[in-house]
């Protein structure tokens, strides 16, 4: 294999070359929150429905953009790159990358110009938001002055089709953005069904935990720049966000934090993304004031999925066959069953797959592995 290998001990697929022939994807999440991520951090997220709960955008083509991007800038050298090989795409003779797709989590490591990064992406078990933890290490032997930018491109409307084609509705009458301490908050149709506290259940947020916010952008064009792209955002060229929020145009969540790393020093912090109002999001970000909780949540996630997979284990003369059956085929079946085959990097998500036939087929296919999960699916279908 020219691009990676199976690490069966850790139940991970390791991608050692980021320039794969197509995006190689992993699934994150639970029945209530879905996320798809590629080996270059491309992908999208949704709440409950890939068709009607879309939070962030993804272009369904071989370009594999946009996604969950973290940019790093050396402010002395005025050079910048991304913690995943894409979207900046530095020359692979100078940029090192390794992606590990695990059971409902993905870790992407990189090394460029003496700066190493390790980004963990996951959805905590049973929760409806996602966490990106970044570990940044200076192995260059000299002090480095850096800026880190977390970036997502919000949808303008939760329905995938409306967001993509009905711009008269989704751009001009639906949304505003606010900076609330350490997060960008997007409000969709903020005056529709508004409660006494000002919320209406259609909010999204992108926050930063464990570091201060030194700059921000909620306006997509302000961050990317006219005639620029995800590869070369104007904010990265300038070394700072414009601190411009969005009103009824294409929006994003971009948060900048500036830091100095001494030789050998490591710093870590986390970006949090979800569809919650400002009050719930603020409480959530407080939860991650201590980043130790992330290792605990990752351990819980592994225990849950590995426990599921232990229900069916085989041993044959063909080790490769065992690897596929014991981990990857079963994991794929679990995930596609939970989401009713409604979301992938190929299918845009307009059909939820919640019909009688599809549901019965899925339940028949999984009930012998996990009867409790089958019952959970039935309950979720009834409530939906």
mmCIF file with all atom_site columns, N, CA and C in Angstrom, residues 16-58:
data_model
loop_
_atom_site.group_PDB
_atom_site.id
_atom_site.type_symbol
_atom_site.label_atom_id
_atom_site.label_alt_id
_atom_site.label_comp_id
_atom_site.label_asym_id
_atom_site.label_entity_id
_atom_site.label_seq_id
_atom_site.pdbx_PDB_ins_code
_atom_site.Cartn_x
_atom_site.Cartn_y
_atom_site.Cartn_z
_atom_site.occupancy
_atom_site.B_iso_or_equiv
_atom_site.pdbx_formal_charge
_atom_site.auth_seq_id
_atom_site.auth_comp_id
_atom_site.auth_asym_id
_atom_site.auth_atom_id
_atom_site.pdbx_PDB_model_num
ATOM 1   N N  . UNK A 1 16 ? -0.048  7.657  5.625  1.00 0.00 ? 16 UNK A N  1
ATOM 2   C CA . UNK A 1 16 ? 1.298   8.220  5.716  1.00 0.00 ? 16 UNK A CA 1
ATOM 3   C C  . UNK A 1 16 ? 1.603   9.210  4.600  1.00 0.00 ? 16 UNK A C  1
ATOM 4   N N  . UNK A 1 17 ? 0.784   9.195  3.545  1.00 0.00 ? 17 UNK A N  1
ATOM 5   C CA . UNK A 1 17 ? 0.909   10.180 2.466  1.00 0.00 ? 17 UNK A CA 1
ATOM 6   C C  . UNK A 1 17 ? -0.424  10.912 2.327  1.00 0.00 ? 17 UNK A C  1
ATOM 7   N N  . UNK A 1 18 ? -0.427  12.245 2.439  1.00 0.00 ? 18 UNK A N  1
ATOM 8   C CA . UNK A 1 18 ? -1.710  12.958 2.391  1.00 0.00 ? 18 UNK A CA 1
ATOM 9   C C  . UNK A 1 18 ? -2.286  13.124 0.995  1.00 0.00 ? 18 UNK A C  1
ATOM 10  N N  . UNK A 1 19 ? -1.468  12.926 -0.052 1.00 0.00 ? 19 UNK A N  1
ATOM 11  C CA . UNK A 1 19 ? -1.938  13.132 -1.423 1.00 0.00 ? 19 UNK A CA 1
ATOM 12  C C  . UNK A 1 19 ? -2.607  11.867 -1.965 1.00 0.00 ? 19 UNK A C  1
ATOM 13  N N  . UNK A 1 20 ? -3.635  11.411 -1.246 1.00 0.00 ? 20 UNK A N  1
ATOM 14  C CA . UNK A 1 20 ? -4.350  10.199 -1.635 1.00 0.00 ? 20 UNK A CA 1
ATOM 15  C C  . UNK A 1 20 ? -5.126  10.421 -2.935 1.00 0.00 ? 20 UNK A C  1
ATOM 16  N N  . UNK A 1 21 ? -5.439  9.345  -3.671 1.00 0.00 ? 21 UNK A N  1
ATOM 17  C CA . UNK A 1 21 ? -6.142  9.504  -4.954 1.00 0.00 ? 21 UNK A CA 1
ATOM 18  C C  . UNK A 1 21 ? -7.518  10.159 -4.816 1.00 0.00 ? 21 UNK A C  1
ATOM 19  N N  . UNK A 1 22 ? -8.137  10.008 -3.659 1.00 0.00 ? 22 UNK A N  1
ATOM 20  C CA . UNK A 1 22 ? -9.430  10.627 -3.355 1.00 0.00 ? 22 UNK A CA 1
ATOM 21  C C  . UNK A 1 22 ? -9.442  10.881 -1.851 1.00 0.00 ? 22 UNK A C  1
ATOM 22  N N  . UNK A 1 23 ? -10.378 11.706 -1.353 1.00 0.00 ? 23 UNK A N  1
ATOM 23  C CA . UNK A 1 23 ? -10.461 11.903 0.098  1.00 0.00 ? 23 UNK A CA 1
ATOM 24  C C  . UNK A 1 23 ? -10.761 10.579 0.805  1.00 0.00 ? 23 UNK A C  1
ATOM 25  N N  . UNK A 1 24 ? -9.982  10.236 1.800  1.00 0.00 ? 24 UNK A N  1
ATOM 26  C CA . UNK A 1 24 ? -10.221 9.030  2.583  1.00 0.00 ? 24 UNK A CA 1
ATOM 27  C C  . UNK A 1 24 ? -10.858 9.460  3.897  1.00 0.00 ? 24 UNK A C  1
ATOM 28  N N  . UNK A 1 25 ? -12.088 9.005  4.112  1.00 0.00 ? 25 UNK A N  1
ATOM 29  C CA . UNK A 1 25 ? -12.948 9.613  5.123  1.00 0.00 ? 25 UNK A CA 1
ATOM 30  C C  . UNK A 1 25 ? -13.096 8.753  6.364  1.00 0.00 ? 25 UNK A C  1
ATOM 31  N N  . UNK A 1 26 ? -13.455 9.436  7.445  1.00 0.00 ? 26 UNK A N  1
ATOM 32  C CA . UNK A 1 26 ? -13.837 8.776  8.695  1.00 0.00 ? 26 UNK A CA 1
ATOM 33  C C  . UNK A 1 26 ? -15.134 9.402  9.180  1.00 0.00 ? 26 UNK A C  1
ATOM 34  N N  . UNK A 1 27 ? -15.843 8.668  10.029 1.00 0.00 ? 27 UNK A N  1
ATOM 35  C CA . UNK A 1 27 ? -17.090 9.147  10.606 1.00 0.00 ? 27 UNK A CA 1
ATOM 36  C C  . UNK A 1 27 ? -16.877 9.499  12.077 1.00 0.00 ? 27 UNK A C  1
ATOM 37  N N  . UNK A 1 28 ? -17.414 10.621 12.479 1.00 0.00 ? 28 UNK A N  1
ATOM 38  C CA . UNK A 1 28 ? -17.408 11.023 13.883 1.00 0.00 ? 28 UNK A CA 1
ATOM 39  C C  . UNK A 1 28 ? -18.858 11.208 14.306 1.00 0.00 ? 28 UNK A C  1
ATOM 40  N N  . UNK A 1 29 ? -19.168 10.951 15.574 1.00 0.00 ? 29 UNK A N  1
ATOM 41  C CA . UNK A 1 29 ? -20.488 11.337 16.031 1.00 0.00 ? 29 UNK A CA 1
ATOM 42  C C  . UNK A 1 29 ? -21.347 10.216 16.567 1.00 0.00 ? 29 UNK A C  1
ATOM 43  N N  . UNK A 1 30 ? -22.648 10.493 16.628 1.00 0.00 ? 30 UNK A N  1
ATOM 44  C CA . UNK A 1 30 ? -23.648 9.644  17.249 1.00 0.00 ? 30 UNK A CA 1
ATOM 45  C C  . UNK A 1 30 ? -24.945 9.821  16.473 1.00 0.00 ? 30 UNK A C  1
ATOM 46  N N  . UNK A 1 31 ? -26.040 9.147  16.861 1.00 0.00 ? 31 UNK A N  1
ATOM 47  C CA . UNK A 1 31 ? -27.299 9.348  16.130 1.00 0.00 ? 31 UNK A CA 1
ATOM 48  C C  . UNK A 1 31 ? -27.765 10.796 16.099 1.00 0.00 ? 31 UNK A C  1
ATOM 49  N N  . UNK A 1 32 ? -27.411 11.595 17.098 1.00 0.00 ? 32 UNK A N  1
ATOM 50  C CA . UNK A 1 32 ? -27.911 12.969 17.178 1.00 0.00 ? 32 UNK A CA 1
ATOM 51  C C  . UNK A 1 32 ? -26.977 13.993 16.546 1.00 0.00 ? 32 UNK A C  1
ATOM 52  N N  . UNK A 1 33 ? -25.722 13.626 16.280 1.00 0.00 ? 33 UNK A N  1
ATOM 53  C CA . UNK A 1 33 ? -24.775 14.583 15.701 1.00 0.00 ? 33 UNK A CA 1
ATOM 54  C C  . UNK A 1 33 ? -23.809 13.819 14.813 1.00 0.00 ? 33 UNK A C  1
ATOM 55  N N  . UNK A 1 34 ? -23.780 14.196 13.543 1.00 0.00 ? 34 UNK A N  1
ATOM 56  C CA . UNK A 1 34 ? -22.925 13.509 12.601 1.00 0.00 ? 34 UNK A CA 1
ATOM 57  C C  . UNK A 1 34 ? -21.839 14.399 12.057 1.00 0.00 ? 34 UNK A C  1
ATOM 58  N N  . UNK A 1 35 ? -20.675 13.833 11.800 1.00 0.00 ? 35 UNK A N  1
ATOM 59  C CA . UNK A 1 35 ? -19.566 14.574 11.216 1.00 0.00 ? 35 UNK A CA 1
ATOM 60  C C  . UNK A 1 35 ? -18.757 13.628 10.346 1.00 0.00 ? 35 UNK A C  1
ATOM 61  N N  . UNK A 1 36 ? -18.348 14.116 9.197  1.00 0.00 ? 36 UNK A N  1
ATOM 62  C CA . UNK A 1 36 ? -17.508 13.353 8.279  1.00 0.00 ? 36 UNK A CA 1
ATOM 63  C C  . UNK A 1 36 ? -16.229 14.146 8.068  1.00 0.00 ? 36 UNK A C  1
ATOM 64  N N  . UNK A 1 37 ? -15.082 13.477 8.158  1.00 0.00 ? 37 UNK A N  1
ATOM 65  C CA . UNK A 1 37 ? -13.800 14.162 8.028  1.00 0.00 ? 37 UNK A CA 1
ATOM 66  C C  . UNK A 1 37 ? -12.878 13.345 7.133  1.00 0.00 ? 37 UNK A C  1
ATOM 67  N N  . UNK A 1 38 ? -12.139 14.029 6.272  1.00 0.00 ? 38 UNK A N  1
ATOM 68  C CA . UNK A 1 38 ? -11.184 13.365 5.401  1.00 0.00 ? 38 UNK A CA 1
ATOM 69  C C  . UNK A 1 38 ? -9.801  13.386 6.035  1.00 0.00 ? 38 UNK A C  1
ATOM 70  N N  . UNK A 1 39 ? -8.858  12.723 5.378  1.00 0.00 ? 39 UNK A N  1
ATOM 71  C CA . UNK A 1 39 ? -7.484  12.713 5.856  1.00 0.00 ? 39 UNK A CA 1
ATOM 72  C C  . UNK A 1 39 ? -6.814  14.076 5.738  1.00 0.00 ? 39 UNK A C  1
ATOM 73  N N  . UNK A 1 40 ? -7.467  15.026 5.060  1.00 0.00 ? 40 UNK A N  1
ATOM 74  C CA . UNK A 1 40 ? -6.963  16.395 4.986  1.00 0.00 ? 40 UNK A CA 1
ATOM 75  C C  . UNK A 1 40 ? -7.918  17.394 5.635  1.00 0.00 ? 40 UNK A C  1
ATOM 76  N N  . UNK A 1 41 ? -8.733  16.895 6.567  1.00 0.00 ? 41 UNK A N  1
ATOM 77  C CA . UNK A 1 41 ? -9.635  17.707 7.389  1.00 0.00 ? 41 UNK A CA 1
ATOM 78  C C  . UNK A 1 41 ? -10.796 18.304 6.611  1.00 0.00 ? 41 UNK A C  1
ATOM 79  N N  . UNK A 1 42 ? -11.046 17.849 5.380  1.00 0.00 ? 42 UNK A N  1
ATOM 80  C CA . UNK A 1 42 ? -12.250 18.258 4.673  1.00 0.00 ? 42 UNK A CA 1
ATOM 81  C C  . UNK A 1 42 ? -13.462 17.568 5.267  1.00 0.00 ? 42 UNK A C  1
ATOM 82  N N  . UNK A 1 43 ? -14.657 18.149 5.055  1.00 0.00 ? 43 UNK A N  1
ATOM 83  C CA . UNK A 1 43 ? -15.853 17.483 5.524  1.00 0.00 ? 43 UNK A CA 1
ATOM 84  C C  . UNK A 1 43 ? -16.888 18.427 6.080  1.00 0.00 ? 43 UNK A C  1
ATOM 85  N N  . UNK A 1 44 ? -17.976 17.839 6.594  1.00 0.00 ? 44 UNK A N  1
ATOM 86  C CA . UNK A 1 44 ? -19.096 18.640 7.082  1.00 0.00 ? 44 UNK A CA 1
ATOM 87  C C  . UNK A 1 44 ? -19.691 18.013 8.337  1.00 0.00 ? 44 UNK A C  1
ATOM 88  N N  . UNK A 1 45 ? -20.604 18.761 8.979  1.00 0.00 ? 45 UNK A N  1
ATOM 89  C CA . UNK A 1 45 ? -21.260 18.321 10.201 1.00 0.00 ? 45 UNK A CA 1
ATOM 90  C C  . UNK A 1 45 ? -22.748 18.598 10.107 1.00 0.00 ? 45 UNK A C  1
ATOM 91  N N  . UNK A 1 46 ? -23.538 17.833 10.848 1.00 0.00 ? 46 UNK A N  1
ATOM 92  C CA . UNK A 1 46 ? -24.978 18.052 10.873 1.00 0.00 ? 46 UNK A CA 1
ATOM 93  C C  . UNK A 1 46 ? -25.562 17.567 12.195 1.00 0.00 ? 46 UNK A C  1
ATOM 94  N N  . UNK A 1 47 ? -26.719 18.108 12.533 1.00 0.00 ? 47 UNK A N  1
ATOM 95  C CA . UNK A 1 47 ? -27.466 17.673 13.706 1.00 0.00 ? 47 UNK A CA 1
ATOM 96  C C  . UNK A 1 47 ? -28.661 16.860 13.236 1.00 0.00 ? 47 UNK A C  1
ATOM 97  N N  . UNK A 1 48 ? -28.719 15.608 13.622 1.00 0.00 ? 48 UNK A N  1
ATOM 98  C CA . UNK A 1 48 ? -29.818 14.676 13.377 1.00 0.00 ? 48 UNK A CA 1
ATOM 99  C C  . UNK A 1 48 ? -30.015 14.319 11.913 1.00 0.00 ? 48 UNK A C  1
ATOM 100 N N  . UNK A 1 49 ? -29.905 15.271 10.996 1.00 0.00 ? 49 UNK A N  1
ATOM 101 C CA . UNK A 1 49 ? -30.219 15.012 9.595  1.00 0.00 ? 49 UNK A CA 1
ATOM 102 C C  . UNK A 1 49 ? -29.165 15.607 8.684  1.00 0.00 ? 49 UNK A C  1
ATOM 103 N N  . UNK A 1 50 ? -28.599 14.758 7.809  1.00 0.00 ? 50 UNK A N  1
ATOM 104 C CA . UNK A 1 50 ? -27.653 15.265 6.823  1.00 0.00 ? 50 UNK A CA 1
ATOM 105 C C  . UNK A 1 50 ? -28.299 16.193 5.823  1.00 0.00 ? 50 UNK A C  1
ATOM 106 N N  . UNK A 1 51 ? -29.620 16.066 5.640  1.00 0.00 ? 51 UNK A N  1
ATOM 107 C CA . UNK A 1 51 ? -30.334 16.915 4.692  1.00 0.00 ? 51 UNK A CA 1
ATOM 108 C C  . UNK A 1 51 ? -30.810 18.216 5.330  1.00 0.00 ? 51 UNK A C  1
ATOM 109 N N  . UNK A 1 52 ? -31.281 18.135 6.564  1.00 0.00 ? 52 UNK A N  1
ATOM 110 C CA . UNK A 1 52 ? -31.960 19.278 7.170  1.00 0.00 ? 52 UNK A CA 1
ATOM 111 C C  . UNK A 1 52 ? -31.292 19.824 8.426  1.00 0.00 ? 52 UNK A C  1
ATOM 112 N N  . UNK A 1 53 ? -30.115 19.327 8.751  1.00 0.00 ? 53 UNK A N  1
ATOM 113 C CA . UNK A 1 53 ? -29.440 19.801 9.955  1.00 0.00 ? 53 UNK A CA 1
ATOM 114 C C  . UNK A 1 53 ? -28.008 20.225 9.714  1.00 0.00 ? 53 UNK A C  1
ATOM 115 N N  . UNK A 1 54 ? -27.688 20.613 8.475  1.00 0.00 ? 54 UNK A N  1
ATOM 116 C CA . UNK A 1 54 ? -26.303 20.911 8.107  1.00 0.00 ? 54 UNK A CA 1
ATOM 117 C C  . UNK A 1 54 ? -25.806 22.167 8.819  1.00 0.00 ? 54 UNK A C  1
ATOM 118 N N  . UNK A 1 55 ? -24.610 22.085 9.406  1.00 0.00 ? 55 UNK A N  1
ATOM 119 C CA . UNK A 1 55 ? -24.012 23.207 10.143 1.00 0.00 ? 55 UNK A CA 1
ATOM 120 C C  . UNK A 1 55 ? -22.923 23.882 9.318  1.00 0.00 ? 55 UNK A C  1
ATOM 121 N N  . UNK A 1 56 ? -22.001 23.083 8.769  1.00 0.00 ? 56 UNK A N  1
ATOM 122 C CA . UNK A 1 56 ? -20.907 23.657 7.989  1.00 0.00 ? 56 UNK A CA 1
ATOM 123 C C  . UNK A 1 56 ? -20.922 23.073 6.581  1.00 0.00 ? 56 UNK A C  1
ATOM 124 N N  . UNK A 1 57 ? -20.364 23.833 5.644  1.00 0.00 ? 57 UNK A N  1
ATOM 125 C CA . UNK A 1 57 ? -20.439 23.496 4.220  1.00 0.00 ? 57 UNK A CA 1
ATOM 126 C C  . UNK A 1 57 ? -19.354 22.512 3.789  1.00 0.00 ? 57 UNK A C  1
ATOM 127 N N  . UNK A 1 58 ? -19.687 21.817 2.713  1.00 0.00 ? 58 UNK A N  1
ATOM 128 C CA . UNK A 1 58 ? -18.715 20.974 2.018  1.00 0.00 ? 58 UNK A CA 1
ATOM 129 C C  . UNK A 1 58 ? -19.107 20.936 0.556  1.00 0.00 ? 58 UNK A C  1
#
